[in-house]
């Protein structure tokens, strides 16, 4: 039986994928900073769920991941969902750094741990991660966010090259959704081509099961990012990229933070 660890599973895509897998009899290890929902999932599927408190920005995250893997009895797939995201037009440096610490430094920390687990134990594992269509181009209103997502995409390419060099037998799946309406995205704001969690989850699971290298969700976003790639930066930087309904006030900083990003 496959054993899947999901990092960033307290809400949104991570939680929904965990529940979908556990309901199908897959053993799932779930981790996040906040564990109340993880505990409830464990109570609902006691034979198929283990959970652990993990903050990917902390140095003890490696040991906590190892503890979760031990409780689960091993790991075949590592799925990284943890991230934060919000608009920061004021360019408050502390907010930018917080995004980078979670989405880039935390991403690297946890994927390193997963890679080393598979390599050092001689396991042909899989590393999957939610990045974002925002990683295609630098988006002014999401400067640190889009840059951090590009980091994640490039980091996975680098690890894949290393895996081939070392003969590690590790496969990689980069999942890039557009806007997903999770409970942690402000309900009063309207985002372009929004998708529900229920709509996205089957695409996510299929990408992991089929070991797709890059999966853009969905076809509309795939077409859009294909067009984005062909826009020269000299033109792109002069464009106004709409993120959400400008007539709706932005949430406060605390309300915009999310543990499992919706995009």
PDB file of N, CA, C and O in Angstrom, residues 104-131:
ATOM      1  N   UNK A 104       9.921  29.643  -0.293  1.00  0.00           N
ATOM      2  CA  UNK A 104      11.204  29.290  -0.906  1.00  0.00           C
ATOM      3  C   UNK A 104      12.087  28.525   0.081  1.00  0.00           C
ATOM      4  O   UNK A 104      12.422  27.365  -0.149  1.00  0.00           O
ATOM      5  N   UNK A 105      12.444  29.165   1.205  1.00  0.00           N
ATOM      6  CA  UNK A 105      13.308  28.489   2.175  1.00  0.00           C
ATOM      7  C   UNK A 105      12.637  27.247   2.753  1.00  0.00           C
ATOM      8  O   UNK A 105      13.245  26.176   2.842  1.00  0.00           O
ATOM      9  N   UNK A 106      11.364  27.385   3.135  1.00  0.00           N
ATOM     10  CA  UNK A 106      10.643  26.227   3.672  1.00  0.00           C
ATOM     11  C   UNK A 106      10.455  25.137   2.634  1.00  0.00           C
ATOM     12  O   UNK A 106      10.535  23.936   2.936  1.00  0.00           O
ATOM     13  N   UNK A 107      10.202  25.536   1.406  1.00  0.00           N
ATOM     14  CA  UNK A 107      10.055  24.596   0.294  1.00  0.00           C
ATOM     15  C   UNK A 107      11.340  23.795   0.126  1.00  0.00           C
ATOM     16  O   UNK A 107      11.331  22.562   0.044  1.00  0.00           O
ATOM     17  N   UNK A 108      12.469  24.499   0.064  1.00  0.00           N
ATOM     18  CA  UNK A 108      13.756  23.824  -0.107  1.00  0.00           C
ATOM     19  C   UNK A 108      14.068  22.909   1.072  1.00  0.00           C
ATOM     20  O   UNK A 108      14.538  21.778   0.889  1.00  0.00           O
ATOM     21  N   UNK A 109      13.805  23.391   2.282  1.00  0.00           N
ATOM     22  CA  UNK A 109      14.083  22.587   3.464  1.00  0.00           C
ATOM     23  C   UNK A 109      13.359  21.240   3.404  1.00  0.00           C
ATOM     24  O   UNK A 109      13.954  20.179   3.626  1.00  0.00           O
ATOM     25  N   UNK A 110      12.070  21.270   3.078  1.00  0.00           N
ATOM     26  CA  UNK A 110      11.284  20.046   3.143  1.00  0.00           C
ATOM     27  C   UNK A 110      11.537  19.125   1.944  1.00  0.00           C
ATOM     28  O   UNK A 110      11.553  17.900   2.093  1.00  0.00           O
ATOM     29  N   UNK A 111      11.744  19.717   0.754  1.00  0.00           N
ATOM     30  CA  UNK A 111      12.035  18.855  -0.391  1.00  0.00           C
ATOM     31  C   UNK A 111      13.404  18.199  -0.253  1.00  0.00           C
ATOM     32  O   UNK A 111      13.599  17.055  -0.677  1.00  0.00           O
ATOM     33  N   UNK A 112      14.356  18.913   0.372  1.00  0.00           N
ATOM     34  CA  UNK A 112      15.653  18.302   0.678  1.00  0.00           C
ATOM     35  C   UNK A 112      15.474  17.063   1.551  1.00  0.00           C
ATOM     36  O   UNK A 112      16.069  16.011   1.307  1.00  0.00           O
ATOM     37  N   UNK A 113      14.658  17.219   2.581  1.00  0.00           N
ATOM     38  CA  UNK A 113      14.430  16.107   3.509  1.00  0.00           C
ATOM     39  C   UNK A 113      13.805  14.919   2.792  1.00  0.00           C
ATOM     40  O   UNK A 113      14.208  13.766   3.011  1.00  0.00           O
ATOM     41  N   UNK A 114      12.809  15.187   1.955  1.00  0.00           N
ATOM     42  CA  UNK A 114      12.152  14.107   1.227  1.00  0.00           C
ATOM     43  C   UNK A 114      13.120  13.437   0.260  1.00  0.00           C
ATOM     44  O   UNK A 114      13.173  12.194   0.164  1.00  0.00           O
ATOM     45  N   UNK A 115      13.884  14.239  -0.461  1.00  0.00           N
ATOM     46  CA  UNK A 115      14.859  13.698  -1.413  1.00  0.00           C
ATOM     47  C   UNK A 115      15.858  12.788  -0.693  1.00  0.00           C
ATOM     48  O   UNK A 115      16.137  11.675  -1.143  1.00  0.00           O
ATOM     49  N   UNK A 116      16.401  13.271   0.404  1.00  0.00           N
ATOM     50  CA  UNK A 116      17.400  12.500   1.150  1.00  0.00           C
ATOM     51  C   UNK A 116      16.807  11.203   1.698  1.00  0.00           C
ATOM     52  O   UNK A 116      17.489  10.172   1.752  1.00  0.00           O
ATOM     53  N   UNK A 117      15.535  11.257   2.116  1.00  0.00           N
ATOM     54  CA  UNK A 117      14.893  10.036   2.603  1.00  0.00           C
ATOM     55  C   UNK A 117      14.856   8.976   1.505  1.00  0.00           C
ATOM     56  O   UNK A 117      15.235   7.820   1.731  1.00  0.00           O
ATOM     57  N   UNK A 118      14.398   9.362   0.325  1.00  0.00           N
ATOM     58  CA  UNK A 118      14.305   8.398  -0.767  1.00  0.00           C
ATOM     59  C   UNK A 118      15.691   7.922  -1.199  1.00  0.00           C
ATOM     60  O   UNK A 118      15.929   6.720  -1.349  1.00  0.00           O
ATOM     61  N   UNK A 119      16.602   8.851  -1.396  1.00  0.00           N
ATOM     62  CA  UNK A 119      17.943   8.494  -1.866  1.00  0.00           C
ATOM     63  C   UNK A 119      18.689   7.626  -0.858  1.00  0.00           C
ATOM     64  O   UNK A 119      19.248   6.576  -1.214  1.00  0.00           O
ATOM     65  N   UNK A 120      18.690   8.041   0.392  1.00  0.00           N
ATOM     66  CA  UNK A 120      19.489   7.344   1.395  1.00  0.00           C
ATOM     67  C   UNK A 120      18.921   5.977   1.741  1.00  0.00           C
ATOM     68  O   UNK A 120      19.644   5.101   2.240  1.00  0.00           O
ATOM     69  N   UNK A 121      17.623   5.779   1.480  1.00  0.00           N
ATOM     70  CA  UNK A 121      17.007   4.481   1.747  1.00  0.00           C
ATOM     71  C   UNK A 121      16.837   3.642   0.481  1.00  0.00           C
ATOM     72  O   UNK A 121      16.241   2.565   0.527  1.00  0.00           O
ATOM     73  N   UNK A 122      17.362   4.149  -0.630  1.00  0.00           N
ATOM     74  CA  UNK A 122      17.283   3.396  -1.878  1.00  0.00           C
ATOM     75  C   UNK A 122      15.865   3.185  -2.368  1.00  0.00           C
ATOM     76  O   UNK A 122      15.563   2.173  -3.007  1.00  0.00           O
ATOM     77  N   UNK A 123      14.974   4.150  -2.099  1.00  0.00           N
ATOM     78  CA  UNK A 123      13.572   4.027  -2.494  1.00  0.00           C
ATOM     79  C   UNK A 123      13.303   4.838  -3.753  1.00  0.00           C
ATOM     80  O   UNK A 123      13.766   5.961  -3.883  1.00  0.00           O
ATOM     81  N   UNK A 124      12.544   4.267  -4.662  1.00  0.00           N
ATOM     82  CA  UNK A 124      12.148   4.976  -5.880  1.00  0.00           C
ATOM     83  C   UNK A 124      10.870   5.764  -5.578  1.00  0.00           C
ATOM     84  O   UNK A 124       9.775   5.354  -5.942  1.00  0.00           O
ATOM     85  N   UNK A 125      11.032   6.879  -4.905  1.00  0.00           N
ATOM     86  CA  UNK A 125       9.891   7.659  -4.460  1.00  0.00           C
ATOM     87  C   UNK A 125       9.490   8.744  -5.440  1.00  0.00           C
ATOM     88  O   UNK A 125      10.068   8.908  -6.516  1.00  0.00           O
ATOM     89  N   UNK A 126       8.481   9.495  -5.028  1.00  0.00           N
ATOM     90  CA  UNK A 126       7.968  10.597  -5.844  1.00  0.00           C
ATOM     91  C   UNK A 126       7.840  11.842  -4.980  1.00  0.00           C
ATOM     92  O   UNK A 126       7.353  11.784  -3.846  1.00  0.00           O
ATOM     93  N   UNK A 127       8.278  12.975  -5.510  1.00  0.00           N
ATOM     94  CA  UNK A 127       8.115  14.259  -4.857  1.00  0.00           C
ATOM     95  C   UNK A 127       7.188  15.104  -5.712  1.00  0.00           C
ATOM     96  O   UNK A 127       7.484  15.378  -6.882  1.00  0.00           O
ATOM     97  N   UNK A 128       6.047  15.478  -5.145  1.00  0.00           N
ATOM     98  CA  UNK A 128       5.074  16.324  -5.835  1.00  0.00           C
ATOM     99  C   UNK A 128       4.914  17.607  -5.033  1.00  0.00           C
ATOM    100  O   UNK A 128       5.075  17.610  -3.808  1.00  0.00           O
ATOM    101  N   UNK A 129       4.596  18.699  -5.715  1.00  0.00           N
ATOM    102  CA  UNK A 129       4.436  19.968  -5.013  1.00  0.00           C
ATOM    103  C   UNK A 129       3.460  20.869  -5.754  1.00  0.00           C
ATOM    104  O   UNK A 129       3.390  20.856  -6.984  1.00  0.00           O
ATOM    105  N   UNK A 130       2.709  21.629  -4.974  1.00  0.00           N
ATOM    106  CA  UNK A 130       1.887  22.695  -5.536  1.00  0.00           C
ATOM    107  C   UNK A 130       2.769  23.922  -5.691  1.00  0.00           C
ATOM    108  O   UNK A 130       3.312  24.443  -4.718  1.00  0.00           O
ATOM    109  N   UNK A 131       2.952  24.389  -6.923  1.00  0.00           N
ATOM    110  CA  UNK A 131       3.602  25.680  -7.125  1.00  0.00           C
ATOM    111  C   UNK A 131       2.481  26.636  -7.541  1.00  0.00           C
ATOM    112  O   UNK A 131       1.550  26.833  -6.792  1.00  0.00           O
TER     113      UNK A 131
END
